[in-house]
PDB file of C-alpha atoms in Angstrom:
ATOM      1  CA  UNK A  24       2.650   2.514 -18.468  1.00 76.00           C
ATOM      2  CA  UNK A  25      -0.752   3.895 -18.582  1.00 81.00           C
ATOM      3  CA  UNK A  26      -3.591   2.047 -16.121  1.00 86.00           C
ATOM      4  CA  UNK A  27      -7.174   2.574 -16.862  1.00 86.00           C
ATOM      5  CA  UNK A  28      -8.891   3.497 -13.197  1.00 87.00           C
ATOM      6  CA  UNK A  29     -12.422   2.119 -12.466  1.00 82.00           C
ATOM      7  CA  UNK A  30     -13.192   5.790 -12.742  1.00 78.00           C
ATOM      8  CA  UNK A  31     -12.835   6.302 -16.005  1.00 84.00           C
ATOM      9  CA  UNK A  32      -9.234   8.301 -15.162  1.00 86.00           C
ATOM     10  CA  UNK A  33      -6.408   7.136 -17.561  1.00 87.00           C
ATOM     11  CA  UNK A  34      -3.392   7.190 -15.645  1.00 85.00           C
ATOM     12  CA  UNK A  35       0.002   8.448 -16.974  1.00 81.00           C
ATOM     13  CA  UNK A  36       2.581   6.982 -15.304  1.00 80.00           C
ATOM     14  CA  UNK A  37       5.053   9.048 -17.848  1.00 79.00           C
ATOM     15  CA  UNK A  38       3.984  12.168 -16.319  1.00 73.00           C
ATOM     16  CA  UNK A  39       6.269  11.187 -12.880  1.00 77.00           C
ATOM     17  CA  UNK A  40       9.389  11.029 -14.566  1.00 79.00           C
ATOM     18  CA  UNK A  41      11.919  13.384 -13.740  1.00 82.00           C
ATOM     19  CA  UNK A  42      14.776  15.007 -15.581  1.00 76.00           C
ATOM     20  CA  UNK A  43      18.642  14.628 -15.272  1.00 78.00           C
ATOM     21  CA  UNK A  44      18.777  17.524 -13.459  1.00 78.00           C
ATOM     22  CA  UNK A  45      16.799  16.247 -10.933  1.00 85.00           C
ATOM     23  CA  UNK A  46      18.648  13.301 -10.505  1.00 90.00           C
ATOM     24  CA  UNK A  47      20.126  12.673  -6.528  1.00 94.00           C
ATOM     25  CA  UNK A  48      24.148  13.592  -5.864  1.00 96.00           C
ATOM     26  CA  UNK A  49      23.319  10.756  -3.424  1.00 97.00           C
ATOM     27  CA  UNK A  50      22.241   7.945  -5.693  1.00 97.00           C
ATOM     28  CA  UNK A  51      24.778   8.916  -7.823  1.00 97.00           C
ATOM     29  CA  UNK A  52      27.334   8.178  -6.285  1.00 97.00           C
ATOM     30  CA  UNK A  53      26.254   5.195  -5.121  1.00 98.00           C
ATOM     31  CA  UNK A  54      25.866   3.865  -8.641  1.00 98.00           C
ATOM     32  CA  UNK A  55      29.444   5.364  -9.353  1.00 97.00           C
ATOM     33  CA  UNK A  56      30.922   3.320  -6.468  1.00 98.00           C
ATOM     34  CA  UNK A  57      30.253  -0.461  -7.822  1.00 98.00           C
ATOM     35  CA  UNK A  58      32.017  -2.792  -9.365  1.00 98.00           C
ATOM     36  CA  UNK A  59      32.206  -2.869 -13.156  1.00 98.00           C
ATOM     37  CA  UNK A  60      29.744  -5.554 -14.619  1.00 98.00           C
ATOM     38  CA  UNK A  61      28.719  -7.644 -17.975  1.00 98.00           C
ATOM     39  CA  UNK A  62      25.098  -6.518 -18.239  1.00 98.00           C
ATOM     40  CA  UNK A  63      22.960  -4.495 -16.448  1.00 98.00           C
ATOM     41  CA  UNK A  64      19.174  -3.427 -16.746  1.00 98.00           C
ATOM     42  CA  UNK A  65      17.048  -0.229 -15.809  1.00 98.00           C
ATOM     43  CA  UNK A  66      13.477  -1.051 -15.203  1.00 97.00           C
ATOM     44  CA  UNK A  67      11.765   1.951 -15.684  1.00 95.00           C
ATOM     45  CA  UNK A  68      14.157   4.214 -17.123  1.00 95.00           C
ATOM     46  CA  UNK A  69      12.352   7.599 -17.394  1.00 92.00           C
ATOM     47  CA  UNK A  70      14.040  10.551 -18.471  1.00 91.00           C
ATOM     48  CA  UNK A  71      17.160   9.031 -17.944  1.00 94.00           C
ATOM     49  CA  UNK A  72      18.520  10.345 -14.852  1.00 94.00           C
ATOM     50  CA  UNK A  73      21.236   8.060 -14.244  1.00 96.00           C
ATOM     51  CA  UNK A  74      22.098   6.763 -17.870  1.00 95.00           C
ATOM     52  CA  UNK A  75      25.663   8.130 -16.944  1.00 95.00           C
ATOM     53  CA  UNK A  76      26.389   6.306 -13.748  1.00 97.00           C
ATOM     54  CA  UNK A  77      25.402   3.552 -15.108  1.00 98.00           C
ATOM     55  CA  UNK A  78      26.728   3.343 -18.101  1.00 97.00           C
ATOM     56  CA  UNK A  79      30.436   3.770 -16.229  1.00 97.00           C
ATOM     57  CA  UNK A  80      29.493   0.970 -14.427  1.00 98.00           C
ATOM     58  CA  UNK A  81      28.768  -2.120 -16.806  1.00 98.00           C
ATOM     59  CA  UNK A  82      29.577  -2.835 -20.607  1.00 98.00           C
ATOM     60  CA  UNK A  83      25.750  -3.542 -21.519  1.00 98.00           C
ATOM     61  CA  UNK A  84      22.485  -1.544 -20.396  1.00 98.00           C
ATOM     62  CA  UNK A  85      19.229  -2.581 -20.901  1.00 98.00           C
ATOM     63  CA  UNK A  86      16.737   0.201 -20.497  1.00 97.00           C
ATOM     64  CA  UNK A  87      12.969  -0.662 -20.036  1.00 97.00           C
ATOM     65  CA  UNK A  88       9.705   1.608 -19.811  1.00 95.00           C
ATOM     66  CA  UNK A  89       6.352   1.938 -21.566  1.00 93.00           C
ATOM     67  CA  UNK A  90       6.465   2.079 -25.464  1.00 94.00           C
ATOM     68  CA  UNK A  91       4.857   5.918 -24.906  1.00 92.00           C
ATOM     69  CA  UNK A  92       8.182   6.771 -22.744  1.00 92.00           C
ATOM     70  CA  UNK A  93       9.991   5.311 -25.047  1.00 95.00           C
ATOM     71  CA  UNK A  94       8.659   6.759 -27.992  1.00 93.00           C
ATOM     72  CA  UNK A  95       7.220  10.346 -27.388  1.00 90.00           C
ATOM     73  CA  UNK A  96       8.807  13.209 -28.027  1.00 89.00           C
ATOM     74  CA  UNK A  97      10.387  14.893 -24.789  1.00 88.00           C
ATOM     75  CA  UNK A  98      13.315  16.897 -23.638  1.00 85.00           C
ATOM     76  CA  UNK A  99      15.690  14.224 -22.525  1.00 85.00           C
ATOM     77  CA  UNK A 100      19.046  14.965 -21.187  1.00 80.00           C
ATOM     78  CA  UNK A 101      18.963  18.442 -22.767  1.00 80.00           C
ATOM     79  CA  UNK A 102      17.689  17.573 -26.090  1.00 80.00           C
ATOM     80  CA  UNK A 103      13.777  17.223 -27.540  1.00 89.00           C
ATOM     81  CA  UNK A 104      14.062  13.746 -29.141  1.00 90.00           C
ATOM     82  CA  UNK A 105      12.883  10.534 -27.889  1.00 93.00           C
ATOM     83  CA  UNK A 106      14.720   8.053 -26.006  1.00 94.00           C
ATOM     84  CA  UNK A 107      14.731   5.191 -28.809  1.00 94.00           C
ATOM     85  CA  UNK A 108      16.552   7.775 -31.237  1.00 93.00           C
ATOM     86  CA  UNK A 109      19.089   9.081 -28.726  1.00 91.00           C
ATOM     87  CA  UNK A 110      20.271   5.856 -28.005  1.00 91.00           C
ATOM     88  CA  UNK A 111      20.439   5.298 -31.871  1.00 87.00           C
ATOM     89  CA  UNK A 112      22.475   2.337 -33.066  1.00 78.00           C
ATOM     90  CA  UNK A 113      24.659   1.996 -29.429  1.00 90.00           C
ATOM     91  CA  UNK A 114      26.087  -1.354 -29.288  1.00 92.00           C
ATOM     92  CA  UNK A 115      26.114  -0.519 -25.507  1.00 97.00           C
ATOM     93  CA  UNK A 116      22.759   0.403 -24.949  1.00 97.00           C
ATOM     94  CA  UNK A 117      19.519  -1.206 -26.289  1.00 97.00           C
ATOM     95  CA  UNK A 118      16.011  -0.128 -25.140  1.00 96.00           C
ATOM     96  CA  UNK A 119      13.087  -2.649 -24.750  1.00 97.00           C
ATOM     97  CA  UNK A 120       9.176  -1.771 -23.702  1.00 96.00           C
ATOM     98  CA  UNK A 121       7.877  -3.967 -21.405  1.00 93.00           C
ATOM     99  CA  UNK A 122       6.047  -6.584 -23.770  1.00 94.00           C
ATOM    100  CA  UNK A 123       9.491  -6.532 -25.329  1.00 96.00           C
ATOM    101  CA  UNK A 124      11.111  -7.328 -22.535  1.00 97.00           C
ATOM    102  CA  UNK A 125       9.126 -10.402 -21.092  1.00 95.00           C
ATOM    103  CA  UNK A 126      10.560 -12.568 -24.371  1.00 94.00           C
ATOM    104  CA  UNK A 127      14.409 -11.561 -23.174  1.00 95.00           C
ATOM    105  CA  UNK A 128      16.331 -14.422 -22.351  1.00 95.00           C
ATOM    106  CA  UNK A 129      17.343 -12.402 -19.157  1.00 95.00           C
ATOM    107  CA  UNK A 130      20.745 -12.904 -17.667  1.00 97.00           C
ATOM    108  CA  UNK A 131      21.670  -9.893 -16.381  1.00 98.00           C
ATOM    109  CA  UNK A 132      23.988  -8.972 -13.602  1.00 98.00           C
ATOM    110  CA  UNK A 133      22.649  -5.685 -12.403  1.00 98.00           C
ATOM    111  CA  UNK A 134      19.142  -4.278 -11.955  1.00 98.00           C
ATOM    112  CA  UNK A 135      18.055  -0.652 -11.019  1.00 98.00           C
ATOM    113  CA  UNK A 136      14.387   0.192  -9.801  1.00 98.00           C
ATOM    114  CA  UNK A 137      14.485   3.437  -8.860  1.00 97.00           C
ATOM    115  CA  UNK A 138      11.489   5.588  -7.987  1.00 95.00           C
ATOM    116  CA  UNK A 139       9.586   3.067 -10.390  1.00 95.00           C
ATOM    117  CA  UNK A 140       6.824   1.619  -7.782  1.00 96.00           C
ATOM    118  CA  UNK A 141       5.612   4.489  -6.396  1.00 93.00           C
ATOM    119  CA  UNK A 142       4.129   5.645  -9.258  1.00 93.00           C
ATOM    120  CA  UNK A 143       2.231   2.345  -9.947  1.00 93.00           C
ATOM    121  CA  UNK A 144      -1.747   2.523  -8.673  1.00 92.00           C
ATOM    122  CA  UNK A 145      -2.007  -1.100  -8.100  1.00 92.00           C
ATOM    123  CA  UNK A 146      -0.691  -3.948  -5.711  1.00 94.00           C
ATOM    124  CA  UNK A 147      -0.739  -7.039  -8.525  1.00 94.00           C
ATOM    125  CA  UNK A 148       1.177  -4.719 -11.462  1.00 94.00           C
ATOM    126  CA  UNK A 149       3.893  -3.432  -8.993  1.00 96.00           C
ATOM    127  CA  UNK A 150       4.463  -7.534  -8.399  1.00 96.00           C
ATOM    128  CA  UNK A 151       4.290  -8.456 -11.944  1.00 95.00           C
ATOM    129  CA  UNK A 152       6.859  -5.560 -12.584  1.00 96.00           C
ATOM    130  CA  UNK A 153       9.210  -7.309 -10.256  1.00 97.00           C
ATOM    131  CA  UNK A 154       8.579 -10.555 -11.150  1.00 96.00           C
ATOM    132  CA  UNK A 155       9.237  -9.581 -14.519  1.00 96.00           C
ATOM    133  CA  UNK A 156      12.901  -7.563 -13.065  1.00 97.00           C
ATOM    134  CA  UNK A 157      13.799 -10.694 -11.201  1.00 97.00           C
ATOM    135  CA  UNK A 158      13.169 -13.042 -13.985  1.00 96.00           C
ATOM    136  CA  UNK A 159      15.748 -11.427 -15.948  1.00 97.00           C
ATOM    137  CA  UNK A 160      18.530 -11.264 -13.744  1.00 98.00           C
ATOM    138  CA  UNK A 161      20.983 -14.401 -13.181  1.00 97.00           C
ATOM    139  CA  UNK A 162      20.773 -16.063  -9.739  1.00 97.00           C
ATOM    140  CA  UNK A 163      22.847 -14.473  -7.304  1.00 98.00           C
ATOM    141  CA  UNK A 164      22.521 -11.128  -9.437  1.00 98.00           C
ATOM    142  CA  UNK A 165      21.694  -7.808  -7.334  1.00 98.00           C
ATOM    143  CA  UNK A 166      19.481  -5.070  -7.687  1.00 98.00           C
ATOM    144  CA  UNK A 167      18.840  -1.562  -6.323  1.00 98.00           C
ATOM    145  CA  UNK A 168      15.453  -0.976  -5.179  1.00 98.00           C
ATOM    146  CA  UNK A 169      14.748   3.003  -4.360  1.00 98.00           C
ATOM    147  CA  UNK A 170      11.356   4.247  -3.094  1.00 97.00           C
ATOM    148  CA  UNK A 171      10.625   7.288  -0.961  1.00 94.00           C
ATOM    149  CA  UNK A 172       8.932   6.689   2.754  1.00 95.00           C
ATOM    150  CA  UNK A 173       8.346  10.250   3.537  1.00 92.00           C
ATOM    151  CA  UNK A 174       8.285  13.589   2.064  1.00 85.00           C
ATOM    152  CA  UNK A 175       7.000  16.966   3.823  1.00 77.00           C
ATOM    153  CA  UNK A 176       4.663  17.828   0.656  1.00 77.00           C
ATOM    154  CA  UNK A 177       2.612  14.773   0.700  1.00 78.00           C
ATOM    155  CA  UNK A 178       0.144  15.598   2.820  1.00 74.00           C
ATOM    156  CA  UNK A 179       0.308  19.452   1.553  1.00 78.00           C
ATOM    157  CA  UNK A 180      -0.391  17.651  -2.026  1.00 78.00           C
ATOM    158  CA  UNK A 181      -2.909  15.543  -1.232  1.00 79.00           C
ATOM    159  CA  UNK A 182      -4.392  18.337  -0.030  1.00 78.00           C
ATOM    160  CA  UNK A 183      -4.878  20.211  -3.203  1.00 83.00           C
ATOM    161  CA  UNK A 184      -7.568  20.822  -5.126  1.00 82.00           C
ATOM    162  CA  UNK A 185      -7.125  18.463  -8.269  1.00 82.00           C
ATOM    163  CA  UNK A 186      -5.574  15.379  -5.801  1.00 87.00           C
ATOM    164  CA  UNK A 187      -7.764  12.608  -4.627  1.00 87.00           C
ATOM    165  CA  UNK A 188      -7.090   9.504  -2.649  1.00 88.00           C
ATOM    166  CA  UNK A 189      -6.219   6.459  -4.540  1.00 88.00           C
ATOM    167  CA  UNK A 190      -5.215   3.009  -3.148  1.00 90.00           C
ATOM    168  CA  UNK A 191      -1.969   3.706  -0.929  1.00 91.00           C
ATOM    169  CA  UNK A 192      -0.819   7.414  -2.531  1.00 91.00           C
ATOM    170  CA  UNK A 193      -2.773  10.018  -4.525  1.00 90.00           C
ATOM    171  CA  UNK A 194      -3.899  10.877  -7.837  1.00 90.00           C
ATOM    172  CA  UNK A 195      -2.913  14.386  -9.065  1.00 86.00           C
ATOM    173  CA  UNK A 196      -4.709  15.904 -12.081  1.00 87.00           C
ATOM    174  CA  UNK A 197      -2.358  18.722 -14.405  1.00 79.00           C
ATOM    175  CA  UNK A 198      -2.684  19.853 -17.847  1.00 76.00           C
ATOM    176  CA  UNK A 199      -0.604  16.603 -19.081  1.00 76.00           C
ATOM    177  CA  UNK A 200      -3.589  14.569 -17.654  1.00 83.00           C
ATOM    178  CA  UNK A 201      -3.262  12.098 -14.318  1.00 87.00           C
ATOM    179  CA  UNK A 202      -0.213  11.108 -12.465  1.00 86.00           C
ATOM    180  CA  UNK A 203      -0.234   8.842  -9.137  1.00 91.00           C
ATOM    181  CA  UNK A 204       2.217   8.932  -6.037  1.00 91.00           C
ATOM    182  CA  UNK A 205       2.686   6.772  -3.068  1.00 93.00           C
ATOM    183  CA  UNK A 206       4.522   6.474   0.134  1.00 94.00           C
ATOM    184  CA  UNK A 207       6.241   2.919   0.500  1.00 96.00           C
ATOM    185  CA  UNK A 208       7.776   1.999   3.803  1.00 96.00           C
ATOM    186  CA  UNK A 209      10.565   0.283   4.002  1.00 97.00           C
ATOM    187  CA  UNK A 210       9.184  -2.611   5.636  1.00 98.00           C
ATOM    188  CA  UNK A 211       6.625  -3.036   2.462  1.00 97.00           C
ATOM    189  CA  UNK A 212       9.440  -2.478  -0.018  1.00 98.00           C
ATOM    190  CA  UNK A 213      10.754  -5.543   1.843  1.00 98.00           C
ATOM    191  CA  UNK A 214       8.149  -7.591   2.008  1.00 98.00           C
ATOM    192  CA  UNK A 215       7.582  -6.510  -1.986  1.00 98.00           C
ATOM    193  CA  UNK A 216      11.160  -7.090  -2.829  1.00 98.00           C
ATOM    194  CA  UNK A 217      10.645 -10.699  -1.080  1.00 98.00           C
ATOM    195  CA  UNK A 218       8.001 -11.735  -2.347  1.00 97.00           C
ATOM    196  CA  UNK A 219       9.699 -11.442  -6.065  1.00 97.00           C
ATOM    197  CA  UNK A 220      12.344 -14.126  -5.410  1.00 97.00           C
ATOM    198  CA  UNK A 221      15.157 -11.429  -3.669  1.00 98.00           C
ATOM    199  CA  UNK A 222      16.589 -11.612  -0.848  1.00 98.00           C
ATOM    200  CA  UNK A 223      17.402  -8.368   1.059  1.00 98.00           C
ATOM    201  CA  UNK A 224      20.859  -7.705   1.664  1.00 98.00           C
ATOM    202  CA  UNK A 225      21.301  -4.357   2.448  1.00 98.00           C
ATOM    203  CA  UNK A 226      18.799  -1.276   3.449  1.00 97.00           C
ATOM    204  CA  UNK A 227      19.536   1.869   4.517  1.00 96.00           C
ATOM    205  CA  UNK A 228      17.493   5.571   4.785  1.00 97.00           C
ATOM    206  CA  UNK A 229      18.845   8.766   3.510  1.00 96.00           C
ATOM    207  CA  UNK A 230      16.374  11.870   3.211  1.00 93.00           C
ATOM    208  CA  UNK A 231      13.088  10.209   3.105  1.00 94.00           C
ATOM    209  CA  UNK A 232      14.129   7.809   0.730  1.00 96.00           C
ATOM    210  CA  UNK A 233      14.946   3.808   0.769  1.00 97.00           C
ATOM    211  CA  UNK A 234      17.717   2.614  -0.500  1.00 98.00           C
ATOM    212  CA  UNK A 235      17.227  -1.391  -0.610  1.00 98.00           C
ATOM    213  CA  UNK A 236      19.797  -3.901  -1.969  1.00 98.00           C
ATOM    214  CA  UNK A 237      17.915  -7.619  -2.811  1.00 98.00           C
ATOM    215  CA  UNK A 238      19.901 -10.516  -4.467  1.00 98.00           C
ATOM    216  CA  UNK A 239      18.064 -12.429  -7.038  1.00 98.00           C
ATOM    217  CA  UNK A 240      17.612 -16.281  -5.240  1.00 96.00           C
ATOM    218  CA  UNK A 241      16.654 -19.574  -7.340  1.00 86.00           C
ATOM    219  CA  UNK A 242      13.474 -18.928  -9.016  1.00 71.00           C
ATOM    220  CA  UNK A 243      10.783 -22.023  -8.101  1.00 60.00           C
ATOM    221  CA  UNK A 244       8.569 -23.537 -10.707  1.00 48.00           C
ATOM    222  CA  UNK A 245       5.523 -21.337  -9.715  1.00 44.00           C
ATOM    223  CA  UNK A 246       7.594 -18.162 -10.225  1.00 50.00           C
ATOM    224  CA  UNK A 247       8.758 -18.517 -13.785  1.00 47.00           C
ATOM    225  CA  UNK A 248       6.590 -16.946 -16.421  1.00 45.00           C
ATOM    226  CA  UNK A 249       6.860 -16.298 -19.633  1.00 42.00           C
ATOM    227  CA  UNK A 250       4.832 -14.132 -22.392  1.00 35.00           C
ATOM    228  CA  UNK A 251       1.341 -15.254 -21.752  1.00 37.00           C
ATOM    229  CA  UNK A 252       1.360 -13.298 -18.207  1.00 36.00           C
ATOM    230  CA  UNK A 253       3.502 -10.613 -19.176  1.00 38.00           C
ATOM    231  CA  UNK A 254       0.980  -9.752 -21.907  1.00 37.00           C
ATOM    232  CA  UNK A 255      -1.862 -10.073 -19.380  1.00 34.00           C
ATOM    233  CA  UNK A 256      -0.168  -7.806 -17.590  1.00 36.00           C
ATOM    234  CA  UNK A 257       0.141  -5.298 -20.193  1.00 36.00           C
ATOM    235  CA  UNK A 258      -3.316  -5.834 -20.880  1.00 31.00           C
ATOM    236  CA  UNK A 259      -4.853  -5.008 -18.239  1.00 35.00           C
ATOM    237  CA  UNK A 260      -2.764  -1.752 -17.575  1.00 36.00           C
ATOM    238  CA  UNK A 261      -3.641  -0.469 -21.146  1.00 31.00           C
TER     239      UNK A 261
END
C-alpha cells in the first residue's frame, strides 16, 4: 500500500519487503509443522518469503498485497519478474490486491500476517487490514500473527539522519523513496488481534519477535463489511 502523510511524504510500504533469503529458519519451520489444509491466505505477501512453506501446507493459497507489489517489476525468489506472472496460470495459487480481495467470498482455513503491521503508519488501516483478514476466514479458522517487539537497531535507526518520528515507529527516507517501521508489543498485537473478532490462543517470543496464534470467533452484525469500506479504505491510503 502506499499512504499519503499530512506532510506531503508518500509512503511506500513496498519498500519493507524482504527477500526469500531473508526469510526466518524459525518461522519456517513453524509453517512446515501444521496440519495440511483446504485454503489458506497470505495477507501481505511481499517478496514471497514463505510461498514454500506454505504452499506444503494447504492445497489453495491466496496471496494479497498492494496492486504496485503485485505488479512491479522486482527480483522475486531469484528471478526479475513480477509476482502476478510468476504465479502464472497456478490452479494452486491465485493473487488478489486488496480492493480485490474485499469482494472474496472468504472461507478460508488459514491466515498468515507476518511482519505486515509494522510497516503500516496508521492505527484505523492496520484495523481495517484485519478486519478485512478476519472476514475472510471461516469461524473457528486460525491465523498467524508475527510482529517484532524489539530490535537493537531501532533506536540506532531512528537515529539517522534521513529518519524522523512518525506515530508509534519511524519514517526512513532512501533512494526508493519513504518506508515506515514500528515496534508492536505483544500486549498491543493482542489487544489488535482482539479487537478484529480473534481470539488469542497461543503467543510466544523468540528473538525480538511475536509469534501470536488468534482463532477467527463469530463475526457480529457491526463487524461485517463489505466493498463500500474496503474501498474507503483504499481510498484514503492512496
Amino acid at each position: 500500500m502506499r499512504y499519503s502523510l499530512p506532510s506531503g511524504i508518500i509512503l511506500r510500504t513496498e519498500n519493507a519487503a524482504k527477500p526469500v533469503s531473508q526469510a526466518s529458519k524459525y518461522l519456517n519451520s513453524i509453517i512446515r509443522a501444521l496440519p495440511l489444509v483446504e485454503g489458506a491466505v497470505d495477507y501481505g505477501c511481499g517478496k514471497l518469503r514463505y510461498l514454500g512453506p506454505m504452499l506444503d501446507t494447504t492445497e489453495r493459497l491466496a496471496l494479497v498485497d498492494s496492486e504496485v507489489q503485485l505488479s512491479r517489476q522486482q527480483i522475486v525468489r531469484g528471478y526479475k519478474t513480477d509476482i502476478r506472472s510468476l504465479i502464472g496460470a497456478s490452479n494452486r495459487i491465485t493473487a488478489f490486491n486488496t480492493e480485490e480481495f474485499a469482494h472474496h467470498p472468504g472461507g478460508f482455513d488459514r491466515g498468515f500476517c507476518i511482519n505486515v503491521l509494522s510497516a503500516i503508519p496508521y492505527a484505523f488501516a492496520r484495523e481495517n487490514a484485519l478486519r478485512l483478514l478476519r472476514r475472510s476466514l471461516r469461524q473457528g479458522a486460525e491465523c498467524l500473527f508475527v510482529v517484532q517487539y524489539r530490535n537493537s537497531d531501532f533506536s540506532r535507526m531512528a537515529n539517522l539522519p534521513y529518519a524522523k518520528k512518525w506515530q508509534d515507529g519511524i519514517l526512513l527516507d532512501s533512494l526508493r523513496g519513504y518506508s515506515f517501521y514500528a515496534l508492536i508489543s505483544p500486549e498491543r498485537l493482542a489487544d489488535l488481534v482482539r479487537g478484529a473478532g480473534f481470539a488469542v490462543i497461543d503467543r510466544h517470543l523468540n528473538e525480538g519477535s511475536v509469534y501470536l496464534w488468534g482463532r477467527a470467533q463469530r463475526r457480529r452484525q457491526d463487524e461485517i463489511f463489505g466493498f463500500d469500506e474496503a474501498n474507503s479504505f483504499r481510498l484514503k491510503t492512496a
